[in-house]
CSV table of C-alpha atoms in Angstrom, one decimal:
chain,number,residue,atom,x,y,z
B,25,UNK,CA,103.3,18.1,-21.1
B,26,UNK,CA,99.5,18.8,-21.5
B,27,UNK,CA,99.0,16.1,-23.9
B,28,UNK,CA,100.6,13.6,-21.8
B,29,UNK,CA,98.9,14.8,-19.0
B,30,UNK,CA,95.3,14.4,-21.0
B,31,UNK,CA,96.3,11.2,-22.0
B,32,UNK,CA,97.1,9.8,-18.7
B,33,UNK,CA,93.6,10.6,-17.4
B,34,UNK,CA,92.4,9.3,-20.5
B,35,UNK,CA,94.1,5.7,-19.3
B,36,UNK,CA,92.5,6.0,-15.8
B,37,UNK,CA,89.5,6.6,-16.8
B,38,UNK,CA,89.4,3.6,-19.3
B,39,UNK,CA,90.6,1.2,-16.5
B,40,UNK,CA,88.3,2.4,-13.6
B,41,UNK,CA,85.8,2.1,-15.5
B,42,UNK,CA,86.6,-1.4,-16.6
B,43,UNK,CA,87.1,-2.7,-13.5
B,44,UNK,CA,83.7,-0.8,-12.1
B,45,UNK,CA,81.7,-2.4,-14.8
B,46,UNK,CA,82.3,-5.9,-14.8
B,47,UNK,CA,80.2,-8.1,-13.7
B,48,UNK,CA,79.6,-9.2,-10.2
B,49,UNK,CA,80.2,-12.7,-9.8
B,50,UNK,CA,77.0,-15.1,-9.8
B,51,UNK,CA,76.2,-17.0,-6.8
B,52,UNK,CA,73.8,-19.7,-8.7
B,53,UNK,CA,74.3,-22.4,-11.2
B,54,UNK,CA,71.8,-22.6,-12.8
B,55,UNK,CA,69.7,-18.7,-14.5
B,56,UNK,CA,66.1,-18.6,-13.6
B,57,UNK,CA,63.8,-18.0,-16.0
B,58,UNK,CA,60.5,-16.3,-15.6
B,59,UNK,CA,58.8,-19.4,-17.1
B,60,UNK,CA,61.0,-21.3,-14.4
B,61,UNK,CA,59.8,-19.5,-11.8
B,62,UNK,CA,56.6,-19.7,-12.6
B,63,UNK,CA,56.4,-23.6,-13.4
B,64,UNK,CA,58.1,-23.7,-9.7
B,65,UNK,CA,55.4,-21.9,-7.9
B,66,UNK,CA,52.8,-23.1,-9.4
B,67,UNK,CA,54.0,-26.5,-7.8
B,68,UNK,CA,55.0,-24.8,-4.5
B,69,UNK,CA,53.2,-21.8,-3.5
B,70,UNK,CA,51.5,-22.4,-0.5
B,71,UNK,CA,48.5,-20.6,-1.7
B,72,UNK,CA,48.0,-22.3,-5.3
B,73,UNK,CA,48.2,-25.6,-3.1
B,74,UNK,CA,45.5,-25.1,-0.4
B,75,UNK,CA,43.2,-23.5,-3.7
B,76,UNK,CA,43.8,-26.8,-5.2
B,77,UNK,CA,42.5,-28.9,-2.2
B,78,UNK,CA,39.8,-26.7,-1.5
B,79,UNK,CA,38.5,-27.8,-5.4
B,80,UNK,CA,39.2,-31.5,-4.6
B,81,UNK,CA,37.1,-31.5,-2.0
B,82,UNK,CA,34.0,-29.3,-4.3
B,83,UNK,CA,34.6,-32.3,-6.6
B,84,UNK,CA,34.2,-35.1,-3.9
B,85,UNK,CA,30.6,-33.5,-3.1
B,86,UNK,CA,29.0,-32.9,-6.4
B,87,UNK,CA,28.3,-36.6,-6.2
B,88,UNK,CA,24.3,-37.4,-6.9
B,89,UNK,CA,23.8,-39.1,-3.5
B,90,UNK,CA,25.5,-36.2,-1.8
B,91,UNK,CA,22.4,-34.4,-3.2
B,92,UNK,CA,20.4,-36.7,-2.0
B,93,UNK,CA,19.2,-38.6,-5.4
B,94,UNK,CA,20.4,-42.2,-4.0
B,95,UNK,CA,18.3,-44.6,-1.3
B,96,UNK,CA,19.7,-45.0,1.7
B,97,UNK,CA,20.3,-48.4,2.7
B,98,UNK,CA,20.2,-49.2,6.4
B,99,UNK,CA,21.4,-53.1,8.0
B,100,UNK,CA,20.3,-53.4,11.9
B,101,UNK,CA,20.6,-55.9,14.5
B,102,UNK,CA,19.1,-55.9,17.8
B,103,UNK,CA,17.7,-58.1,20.9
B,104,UNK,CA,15.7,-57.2,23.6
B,105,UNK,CA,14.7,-59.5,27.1
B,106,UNK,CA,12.8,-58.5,29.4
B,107,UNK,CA,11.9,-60.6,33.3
B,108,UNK,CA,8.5,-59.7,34.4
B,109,UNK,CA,6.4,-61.3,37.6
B,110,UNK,CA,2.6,-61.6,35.4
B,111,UNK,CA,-0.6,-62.0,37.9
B,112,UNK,CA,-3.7,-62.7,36.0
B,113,UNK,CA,-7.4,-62.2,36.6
B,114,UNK,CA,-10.2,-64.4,35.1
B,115,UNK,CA,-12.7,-62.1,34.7
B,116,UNK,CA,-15.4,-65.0,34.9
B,117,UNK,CA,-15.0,-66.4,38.2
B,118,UNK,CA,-12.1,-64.0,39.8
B,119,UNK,CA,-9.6,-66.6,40.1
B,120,UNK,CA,-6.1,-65.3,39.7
B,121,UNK,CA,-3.0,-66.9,38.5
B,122,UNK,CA,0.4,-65.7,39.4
B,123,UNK,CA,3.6,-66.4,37.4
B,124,UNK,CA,7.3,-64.7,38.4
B,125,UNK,CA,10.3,-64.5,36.9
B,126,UNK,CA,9.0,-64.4,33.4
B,127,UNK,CA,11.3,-64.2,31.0
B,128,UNK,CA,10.2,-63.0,27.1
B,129,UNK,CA,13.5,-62.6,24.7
B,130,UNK,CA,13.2,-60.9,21.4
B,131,UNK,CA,15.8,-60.6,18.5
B,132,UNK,CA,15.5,-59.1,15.4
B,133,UNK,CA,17.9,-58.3,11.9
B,134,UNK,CA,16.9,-56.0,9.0
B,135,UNK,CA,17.6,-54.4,6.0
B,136,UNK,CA,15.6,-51.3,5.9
B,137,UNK,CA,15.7,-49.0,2.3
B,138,UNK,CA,13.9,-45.5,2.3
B,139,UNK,CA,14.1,-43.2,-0.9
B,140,UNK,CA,12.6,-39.8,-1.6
B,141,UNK,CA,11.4,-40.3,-4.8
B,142,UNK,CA,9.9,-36.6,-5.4
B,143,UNK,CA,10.1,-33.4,-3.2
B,144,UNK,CA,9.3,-30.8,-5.4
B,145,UNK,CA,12.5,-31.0,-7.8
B,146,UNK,CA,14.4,-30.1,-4.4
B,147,UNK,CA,16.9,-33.0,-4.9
B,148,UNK,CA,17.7,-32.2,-8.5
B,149,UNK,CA,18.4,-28.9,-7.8
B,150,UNK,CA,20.7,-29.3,-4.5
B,151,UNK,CA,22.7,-31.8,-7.2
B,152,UNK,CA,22.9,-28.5,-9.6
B,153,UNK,CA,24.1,-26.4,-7.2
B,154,UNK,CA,26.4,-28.8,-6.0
B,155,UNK,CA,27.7,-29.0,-9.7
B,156,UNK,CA,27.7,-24.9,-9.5
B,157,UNK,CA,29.8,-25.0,-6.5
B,158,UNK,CA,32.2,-27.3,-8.4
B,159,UNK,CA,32.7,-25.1,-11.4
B,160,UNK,CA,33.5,-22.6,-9.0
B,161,UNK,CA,35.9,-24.2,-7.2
B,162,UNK,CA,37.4,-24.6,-10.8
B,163,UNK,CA,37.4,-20.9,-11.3
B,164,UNK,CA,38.5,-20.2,-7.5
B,165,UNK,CA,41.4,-22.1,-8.6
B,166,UNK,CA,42.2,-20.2,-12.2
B,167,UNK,CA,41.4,-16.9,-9.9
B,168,UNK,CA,44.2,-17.7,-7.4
B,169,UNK,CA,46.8,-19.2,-9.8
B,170,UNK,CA,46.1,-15.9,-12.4
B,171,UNK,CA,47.2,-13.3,-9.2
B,172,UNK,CA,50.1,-15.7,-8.0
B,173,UNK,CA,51.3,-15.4,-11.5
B,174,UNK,CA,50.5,-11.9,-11.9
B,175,UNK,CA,52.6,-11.0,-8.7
B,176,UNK,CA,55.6,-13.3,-9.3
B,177,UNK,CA,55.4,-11.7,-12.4
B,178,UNK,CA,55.6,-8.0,-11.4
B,179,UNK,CA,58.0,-9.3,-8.5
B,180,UNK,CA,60.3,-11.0,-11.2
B,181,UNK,CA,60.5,-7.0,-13.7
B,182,UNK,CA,61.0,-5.9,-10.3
B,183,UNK,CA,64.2,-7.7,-9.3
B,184,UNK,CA,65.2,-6.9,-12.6
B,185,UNK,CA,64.3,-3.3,-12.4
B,186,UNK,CA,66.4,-3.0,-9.0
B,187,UNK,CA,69.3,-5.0,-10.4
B,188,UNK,CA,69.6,-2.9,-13.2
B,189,UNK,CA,69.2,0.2,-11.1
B,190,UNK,CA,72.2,-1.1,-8.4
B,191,UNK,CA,74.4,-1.4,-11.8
B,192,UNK,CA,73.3,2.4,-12.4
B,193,UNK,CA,74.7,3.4,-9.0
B,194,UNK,CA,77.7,1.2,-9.3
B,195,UNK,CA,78.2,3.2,-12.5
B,196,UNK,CA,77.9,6.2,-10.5
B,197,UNK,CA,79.7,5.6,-8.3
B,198,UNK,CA,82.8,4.6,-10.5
B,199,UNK,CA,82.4,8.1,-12.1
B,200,UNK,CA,82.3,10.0,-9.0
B,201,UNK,CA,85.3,8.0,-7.9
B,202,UNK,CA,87.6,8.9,-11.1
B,203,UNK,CA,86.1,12.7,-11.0
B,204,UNK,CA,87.3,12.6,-7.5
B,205,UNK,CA,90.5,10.8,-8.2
B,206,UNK,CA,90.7,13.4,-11.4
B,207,UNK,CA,90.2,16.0,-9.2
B,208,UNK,CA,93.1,15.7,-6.3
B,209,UNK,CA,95.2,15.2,-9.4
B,210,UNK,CA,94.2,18.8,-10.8
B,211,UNK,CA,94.6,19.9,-7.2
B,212,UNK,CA,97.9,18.7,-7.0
B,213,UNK,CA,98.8,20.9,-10.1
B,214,UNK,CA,97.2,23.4,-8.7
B,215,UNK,CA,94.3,23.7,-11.7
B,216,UNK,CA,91.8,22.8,-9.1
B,217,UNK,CA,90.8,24.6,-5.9
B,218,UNK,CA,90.1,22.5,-2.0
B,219,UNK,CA,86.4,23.4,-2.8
B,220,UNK,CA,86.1,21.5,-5.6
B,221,UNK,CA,88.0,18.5,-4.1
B,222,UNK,CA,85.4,19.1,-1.2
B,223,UNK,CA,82.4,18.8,-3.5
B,224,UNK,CA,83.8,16.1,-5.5
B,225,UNK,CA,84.3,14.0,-1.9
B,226,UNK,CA,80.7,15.1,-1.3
B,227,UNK,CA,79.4,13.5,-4.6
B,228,UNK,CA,81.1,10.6,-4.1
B,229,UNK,CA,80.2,10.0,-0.9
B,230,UNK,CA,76.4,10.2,-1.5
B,231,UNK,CA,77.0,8.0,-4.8
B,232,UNK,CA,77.8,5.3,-2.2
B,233,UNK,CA,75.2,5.9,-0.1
B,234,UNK,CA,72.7,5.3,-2.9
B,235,UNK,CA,74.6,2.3,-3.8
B,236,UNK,CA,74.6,0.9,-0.8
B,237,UNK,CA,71.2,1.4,-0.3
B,238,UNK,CA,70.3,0.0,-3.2
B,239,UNK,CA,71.4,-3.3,-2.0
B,240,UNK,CA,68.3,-3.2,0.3
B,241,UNK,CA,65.8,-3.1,-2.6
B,242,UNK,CA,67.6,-6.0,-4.2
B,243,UNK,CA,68.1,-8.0,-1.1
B,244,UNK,CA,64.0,-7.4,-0.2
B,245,UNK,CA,63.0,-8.4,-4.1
B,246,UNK,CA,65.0,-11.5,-4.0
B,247,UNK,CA,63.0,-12.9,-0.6
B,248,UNK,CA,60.2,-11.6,-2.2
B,249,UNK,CA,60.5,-14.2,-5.0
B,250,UNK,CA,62.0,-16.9,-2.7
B,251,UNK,CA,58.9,-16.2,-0.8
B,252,UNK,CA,56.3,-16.8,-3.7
B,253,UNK,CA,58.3,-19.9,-4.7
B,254,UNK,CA,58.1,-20.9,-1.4
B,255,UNK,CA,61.8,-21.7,-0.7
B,256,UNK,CA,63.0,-22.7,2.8
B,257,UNK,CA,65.6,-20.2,2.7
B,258,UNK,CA,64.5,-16.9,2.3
B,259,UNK,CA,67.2,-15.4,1.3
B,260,UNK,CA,68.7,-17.7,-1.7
B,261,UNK,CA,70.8,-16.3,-3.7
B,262,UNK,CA,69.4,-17.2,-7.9
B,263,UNK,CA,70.8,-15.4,-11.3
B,264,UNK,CA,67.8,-14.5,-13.9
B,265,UNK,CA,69.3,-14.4,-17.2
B,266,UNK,CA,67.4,-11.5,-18.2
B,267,UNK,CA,68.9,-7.8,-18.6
B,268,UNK,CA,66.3,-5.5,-19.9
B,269,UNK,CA,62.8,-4.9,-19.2
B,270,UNK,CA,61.2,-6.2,-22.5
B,271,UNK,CA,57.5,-4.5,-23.1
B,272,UNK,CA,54.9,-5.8,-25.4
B,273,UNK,CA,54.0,-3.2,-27.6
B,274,UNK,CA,51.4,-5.0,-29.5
B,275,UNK,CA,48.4,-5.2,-27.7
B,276,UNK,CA,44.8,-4.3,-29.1
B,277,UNK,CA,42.0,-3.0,-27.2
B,278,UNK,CA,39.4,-4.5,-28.6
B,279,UNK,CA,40.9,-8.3,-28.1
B,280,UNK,CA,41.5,-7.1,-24.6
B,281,UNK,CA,37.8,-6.0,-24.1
B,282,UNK,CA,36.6,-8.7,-26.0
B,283,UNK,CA,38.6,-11.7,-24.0
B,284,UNK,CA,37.7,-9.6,-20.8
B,285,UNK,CA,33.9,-9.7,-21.0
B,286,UNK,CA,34.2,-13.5,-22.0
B,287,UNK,CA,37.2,-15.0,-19.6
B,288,UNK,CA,37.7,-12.8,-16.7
B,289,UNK,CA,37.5,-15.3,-14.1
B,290,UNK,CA,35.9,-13.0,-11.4
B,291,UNK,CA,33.0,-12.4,-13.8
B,292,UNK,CA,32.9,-15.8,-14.5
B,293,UNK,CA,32.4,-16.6,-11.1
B,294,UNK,CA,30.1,-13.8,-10.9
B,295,UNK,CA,27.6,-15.8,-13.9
B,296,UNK,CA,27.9,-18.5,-10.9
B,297,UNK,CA,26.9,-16.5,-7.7
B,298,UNK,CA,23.6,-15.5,-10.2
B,299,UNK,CA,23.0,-19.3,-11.3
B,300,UNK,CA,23.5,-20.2,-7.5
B,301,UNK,CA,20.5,-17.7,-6.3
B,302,UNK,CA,18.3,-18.7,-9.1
B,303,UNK,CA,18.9,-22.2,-7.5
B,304,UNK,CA,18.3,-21.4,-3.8
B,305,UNK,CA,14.9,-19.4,-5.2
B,306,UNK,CA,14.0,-22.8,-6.8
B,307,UNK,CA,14.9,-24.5,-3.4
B,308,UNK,CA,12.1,-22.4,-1.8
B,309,UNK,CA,9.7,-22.9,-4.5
B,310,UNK,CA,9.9,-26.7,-4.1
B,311,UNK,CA,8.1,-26.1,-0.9
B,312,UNK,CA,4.9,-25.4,-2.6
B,313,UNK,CA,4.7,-29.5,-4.1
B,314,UNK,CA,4.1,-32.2,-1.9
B,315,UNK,CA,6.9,-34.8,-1.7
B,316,UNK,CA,6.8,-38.6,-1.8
B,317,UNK,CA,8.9,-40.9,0.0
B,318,UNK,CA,9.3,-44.7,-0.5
B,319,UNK,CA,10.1,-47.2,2.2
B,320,UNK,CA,11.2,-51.1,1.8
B,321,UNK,CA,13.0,-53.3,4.4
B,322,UNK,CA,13.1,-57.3,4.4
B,323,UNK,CA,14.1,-58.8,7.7
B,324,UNK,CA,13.4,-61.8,10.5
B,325,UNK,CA,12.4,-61.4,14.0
B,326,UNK,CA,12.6,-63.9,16.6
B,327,UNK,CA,10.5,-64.2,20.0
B,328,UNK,CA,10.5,-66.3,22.8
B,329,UNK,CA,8.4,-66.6,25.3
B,330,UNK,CA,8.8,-67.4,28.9
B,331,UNK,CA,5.3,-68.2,29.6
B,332,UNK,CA,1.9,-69.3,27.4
B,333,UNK,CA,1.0,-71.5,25.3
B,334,UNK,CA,3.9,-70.5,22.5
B,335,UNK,CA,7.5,-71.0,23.7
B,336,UNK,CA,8.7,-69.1,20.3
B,337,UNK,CA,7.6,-67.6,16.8
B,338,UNK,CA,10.2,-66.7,14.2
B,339,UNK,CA,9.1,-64.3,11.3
B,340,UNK,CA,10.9,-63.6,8.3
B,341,UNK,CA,9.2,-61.2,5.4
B,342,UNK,CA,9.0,-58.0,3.4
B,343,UNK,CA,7.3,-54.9,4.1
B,344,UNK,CA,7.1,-51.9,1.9
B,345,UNK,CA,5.1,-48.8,2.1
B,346,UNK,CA,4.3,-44.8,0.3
B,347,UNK,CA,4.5,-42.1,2.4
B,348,UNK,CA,2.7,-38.8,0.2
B,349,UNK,CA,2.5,-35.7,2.3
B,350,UNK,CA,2.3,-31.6,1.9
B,351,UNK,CA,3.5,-29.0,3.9
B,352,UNK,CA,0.1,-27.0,4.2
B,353,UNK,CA,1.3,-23.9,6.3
B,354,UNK,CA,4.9,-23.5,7.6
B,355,UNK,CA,5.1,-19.5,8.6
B,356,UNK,CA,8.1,-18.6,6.6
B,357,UNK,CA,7.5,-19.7,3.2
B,358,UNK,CA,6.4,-16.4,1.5
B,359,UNK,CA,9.1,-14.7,3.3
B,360,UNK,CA,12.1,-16.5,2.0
B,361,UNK,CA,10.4,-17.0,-1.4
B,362,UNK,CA,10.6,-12.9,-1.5
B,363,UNK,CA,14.3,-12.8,0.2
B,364,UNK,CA,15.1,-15.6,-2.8
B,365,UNK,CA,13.8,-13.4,-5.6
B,366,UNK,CA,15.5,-10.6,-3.7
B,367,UNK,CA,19.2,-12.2,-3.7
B,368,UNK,CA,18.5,-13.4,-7.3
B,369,UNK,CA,18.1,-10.0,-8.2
B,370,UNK,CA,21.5,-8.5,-6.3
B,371,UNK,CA,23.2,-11.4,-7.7
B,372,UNK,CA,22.4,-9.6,-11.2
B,373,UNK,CA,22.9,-6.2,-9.8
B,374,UNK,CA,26.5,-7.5,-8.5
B,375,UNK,CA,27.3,-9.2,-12.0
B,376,UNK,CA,26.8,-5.6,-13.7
B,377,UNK,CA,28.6,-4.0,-11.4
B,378,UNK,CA,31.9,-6.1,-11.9
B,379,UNK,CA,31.5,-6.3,-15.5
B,380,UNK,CA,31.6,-2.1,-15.1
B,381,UNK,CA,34.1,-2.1,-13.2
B,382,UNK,CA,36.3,-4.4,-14.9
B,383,UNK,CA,35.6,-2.1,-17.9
B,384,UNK,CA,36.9,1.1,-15.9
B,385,UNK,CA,40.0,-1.0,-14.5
B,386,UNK,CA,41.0,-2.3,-18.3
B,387,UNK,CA,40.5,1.1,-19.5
B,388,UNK,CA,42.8,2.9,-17.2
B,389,UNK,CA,45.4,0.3,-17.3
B,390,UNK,CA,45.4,1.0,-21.1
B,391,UNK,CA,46.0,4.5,-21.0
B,392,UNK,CA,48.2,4.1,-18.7
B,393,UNK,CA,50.1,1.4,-20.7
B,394,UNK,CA,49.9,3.8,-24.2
B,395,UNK,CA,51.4,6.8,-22.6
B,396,UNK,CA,53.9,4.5,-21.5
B,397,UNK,CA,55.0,3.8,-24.1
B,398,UNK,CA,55.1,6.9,-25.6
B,399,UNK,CA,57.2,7.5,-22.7
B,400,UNK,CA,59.5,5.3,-23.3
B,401,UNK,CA,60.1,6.4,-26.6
B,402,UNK,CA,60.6,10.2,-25.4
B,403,UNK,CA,63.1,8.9,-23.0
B,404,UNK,CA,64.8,6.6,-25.5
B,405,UNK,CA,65.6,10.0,-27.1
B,406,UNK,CA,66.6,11.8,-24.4
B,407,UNK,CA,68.7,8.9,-23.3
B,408,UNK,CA,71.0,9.9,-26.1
B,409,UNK,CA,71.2,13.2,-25.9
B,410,UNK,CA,72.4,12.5,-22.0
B,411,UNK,CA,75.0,10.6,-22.8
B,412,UNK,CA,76.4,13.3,-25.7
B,413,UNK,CA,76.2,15.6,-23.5
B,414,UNK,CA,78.1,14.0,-20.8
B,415,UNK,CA,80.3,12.6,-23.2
B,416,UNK,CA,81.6,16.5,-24.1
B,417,UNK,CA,81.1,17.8,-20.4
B,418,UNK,CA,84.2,14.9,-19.6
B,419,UNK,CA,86.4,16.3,-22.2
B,420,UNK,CA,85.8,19.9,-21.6
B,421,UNK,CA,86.2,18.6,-17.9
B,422,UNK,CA,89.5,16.7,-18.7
B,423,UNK,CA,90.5,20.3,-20.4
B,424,UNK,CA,89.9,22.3,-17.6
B,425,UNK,CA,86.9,24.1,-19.4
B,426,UNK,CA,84.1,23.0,-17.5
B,427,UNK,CA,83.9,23.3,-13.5
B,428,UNK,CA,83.0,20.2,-11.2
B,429,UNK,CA,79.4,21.2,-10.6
B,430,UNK,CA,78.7,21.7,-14.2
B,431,UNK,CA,80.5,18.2,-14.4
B,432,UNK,CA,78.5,17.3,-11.9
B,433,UNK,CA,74.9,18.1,-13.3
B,434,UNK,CA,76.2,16.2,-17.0
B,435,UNK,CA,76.5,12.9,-14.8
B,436,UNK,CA,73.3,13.4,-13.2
B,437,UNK,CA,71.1,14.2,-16.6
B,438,UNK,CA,73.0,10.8,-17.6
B,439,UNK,CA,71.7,9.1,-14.2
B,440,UNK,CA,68.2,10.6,-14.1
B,441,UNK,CA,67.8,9.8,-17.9
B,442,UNK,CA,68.7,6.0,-17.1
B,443,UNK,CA,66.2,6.0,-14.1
B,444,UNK,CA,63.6,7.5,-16.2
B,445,UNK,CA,63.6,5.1,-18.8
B,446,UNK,CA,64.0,2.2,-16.4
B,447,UNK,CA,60.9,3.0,-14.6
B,448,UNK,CA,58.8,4.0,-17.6
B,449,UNK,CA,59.6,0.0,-18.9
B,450,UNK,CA,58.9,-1.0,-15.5
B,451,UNK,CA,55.2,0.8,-15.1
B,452,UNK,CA,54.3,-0.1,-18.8
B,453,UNK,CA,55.1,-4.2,-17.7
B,454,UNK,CA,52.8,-3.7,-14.8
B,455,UNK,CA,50.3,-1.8,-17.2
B,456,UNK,CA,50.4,-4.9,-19.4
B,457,UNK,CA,50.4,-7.8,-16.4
B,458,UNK,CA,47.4,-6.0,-15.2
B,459,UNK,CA,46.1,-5.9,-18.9
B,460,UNK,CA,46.6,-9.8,-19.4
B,461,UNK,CA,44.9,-10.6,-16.0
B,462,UNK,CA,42.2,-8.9,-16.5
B,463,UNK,CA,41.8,-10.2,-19.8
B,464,UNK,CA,42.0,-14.0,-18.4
B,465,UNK,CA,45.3,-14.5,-20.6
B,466,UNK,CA,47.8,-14.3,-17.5
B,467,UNK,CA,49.3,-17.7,-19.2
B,468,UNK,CA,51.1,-16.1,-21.7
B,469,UNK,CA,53.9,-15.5,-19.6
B,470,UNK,CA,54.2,-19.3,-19.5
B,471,UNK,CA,54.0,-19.9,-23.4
């Protein structure tokens, strides 16, 4: 009568837990891929696409007469009349002549040219800078594309992470339902006390609860993404094909360091902010040279006369001339000179101080990203020992040799040991997104 009794809960078990761990049913057609995602909201993301403007337009004004290197070529047009009433004096014999309703006209068109041909190099370097300001724009670009794929990243492990831990909880809950559902059985034979049926309804109950709370995490993750992919509807539902949080365990610190100090973007742009103050020092400097300016125009004027001995005259002719000046005294010159070498200076100071702390960031990330996985190799372990030691609690439970809160305490070492080693391959993927941004090679993840 035991044995069949034994067997029949061994039959239970098998079937609840069946029909707890299958699948839930996916709401998408088509899995998402991280590689997906990422080629989506790279097209998408609201942020990537403003950056990518903002560098069309630092391209549109690195142009050489936006610096001011090209003429400037003017057409005008004009006329002019005026109506006087003339009175005129001879200064001989005093006689005076009087004339009203004079009427002189004058009309004139031009084409007027005037180039700078040398201000002190000041032209040549407001086109450099201009170039600087493009490369940057460039790098403003990688900077912002390198975090949204850094954080769609993380956001993608995440939703797995949280998918995988709902699954744990599901599976908790399926065992707290058959220990519960094993337990009114034992009551019922009297093998079982009300308090343990009490504590077993307890267990499951808060099973459930984490379950259900769980869905929050998910729900919250998935508009995350839908969010970064910048989806009209928040809340659409996608199925990633992945089921594990894969790590890569091969990284090397000295390619890290290496590839850091020779692609990290923000010290790139750094190198920039220095060659941009070095430029705006020899913006000030061009001050000190005198500056030469060329002016041409060819045109025709016409006049006509409503009195005198000439009722018109009509030119038509070229006219060119140098301008050469210096700016002797101006008040201010010494002062920004100083502020220049000043700024040119922090701009160095600035560079160093990035390129330390870039040094501090990648080494803590690393030792963070080691000791995970050493962790994760400690857990492995004890992963396995969980689930032998909740595999001999349920028999000596299914005996009637081990009491519920013993039982109780095997499925939780089986839970906590699952968490554990969940969230140690969740921080050692963060550890190594945060490794391959610093490091400028963010684009692995699309390879």
């Amino acid at each position: 009568m035991k044995i069949a009794f034994l067997a029949a809960l061994l039959l239970g078990i098998g079937s609840a837990a069946g029909a707890q761990e299958a699948p839930p049913a996916r709401e998408a057609s088509a899995p998402l891929t991280l590689r997906k995602c990422l080629e989506i909201g790279l097209e998408q993301n609201y942020d990537v696409r403003i950056v990518r403007n903002e560098e069309r337009v630092s391209d549109n004004n690195a142009t050489a007469g936006n610096a001011g290197m090209l003429p400037t070529v003017d057409l005008s047009a004009g006329y002019t009349g005026t109506l006087d009433n003339d009175r005129t004096v001879t200064p001989r014999n005093g006689d005076a002549t009087t004339e009203t309703g004079v009427y002189d006209q004058t009309a004139n068109v031009g084409l007027a040219v005037n180039w700078t041909l040398f201000d002190g190099l000041r032209i040549r370097t407001n086109y450099k800078r201009l170039k600087e300001m493009q490369q940057m724009g460039a790098l403003k670009t990688r900077i912002t594309i390198e975090d949204f794929m850094a954080s769609l990243t993380a956001e993608y492990y995440n939703y797995i992470q949280q998918t995988l831990r709902l699954e744990n909880f599901r599976y908790a809950v399926s065992l707290s339902r058959e220990r519960l559902r094993i337990t009114e059985a034992r009551v019922q034979v009297g093998n079982f006390s009300r308090l343990d049926l009490l504590q077993a309804r307890v267990d499951f109950n808060a099973d459930s609860s984490k379950y259900m709370s769980q869905h929050e995490l998910v729900t919250a993750s998935r508009i995350r993404i839908n969010e970064l992919l910048a989806n009209e509807n928040l809340d659409e539902r996608f199925s990633i094909p992945d089921s594990v949080i894969r790590v890569n365990a091969t990284l090397n610190w000295n390619d890290l360091l290496a590839k850091t100090l020779s692609a990290n973007a923000s010290l790139l742009m750094a190198e920039h902010d220095s060659s941009l103050a070095e430029l705006d020092l020899k913006t000030v400097l061009a001050r000190n040279y005198p500056y030469v300016n060329l002016t041409t125009g060819y045109g025709y004027t016409y006049n006509r006369y409503g009195t005198g001995g000439n009722l018109s005259r009509g030119t038509l002719g070229l006219n060119a001339g140098v301008k050469v000046g210096f700016t002797i005294f101006d008040g201010n010159r010494r002062r920004e000179q100083r502020n220049a070498r000043i700024g040119v200076e922090n701009a160095q100071l600035t560079q160093q101080r990035l390129e330390q702390s870039l040094r501090a960031d990648l080494s803590n990330f690393w030792q963070a990203y080691r000791n995970n996985l050493e962790v994760i190799l400690l857990e492995e372990e004890n992963l396995i020992a969980a689930k032998e030691n909740y595999e001999i609690a349920m028999e000596r439970y299914l005996l009637g040799d081990l009491p519920g809160i013993e039982m109780r305490e095997a499925q939780k070492s089986l839970l906590d040991a699952e968490e554990r080693i969940l969230t140690a391959q969740y921080n050692t993927k963060l550890c190594e997104i945060s490794l391959q941004q610093i490091s400028g090679n963010v684009m692995v993840y699309l390879e």
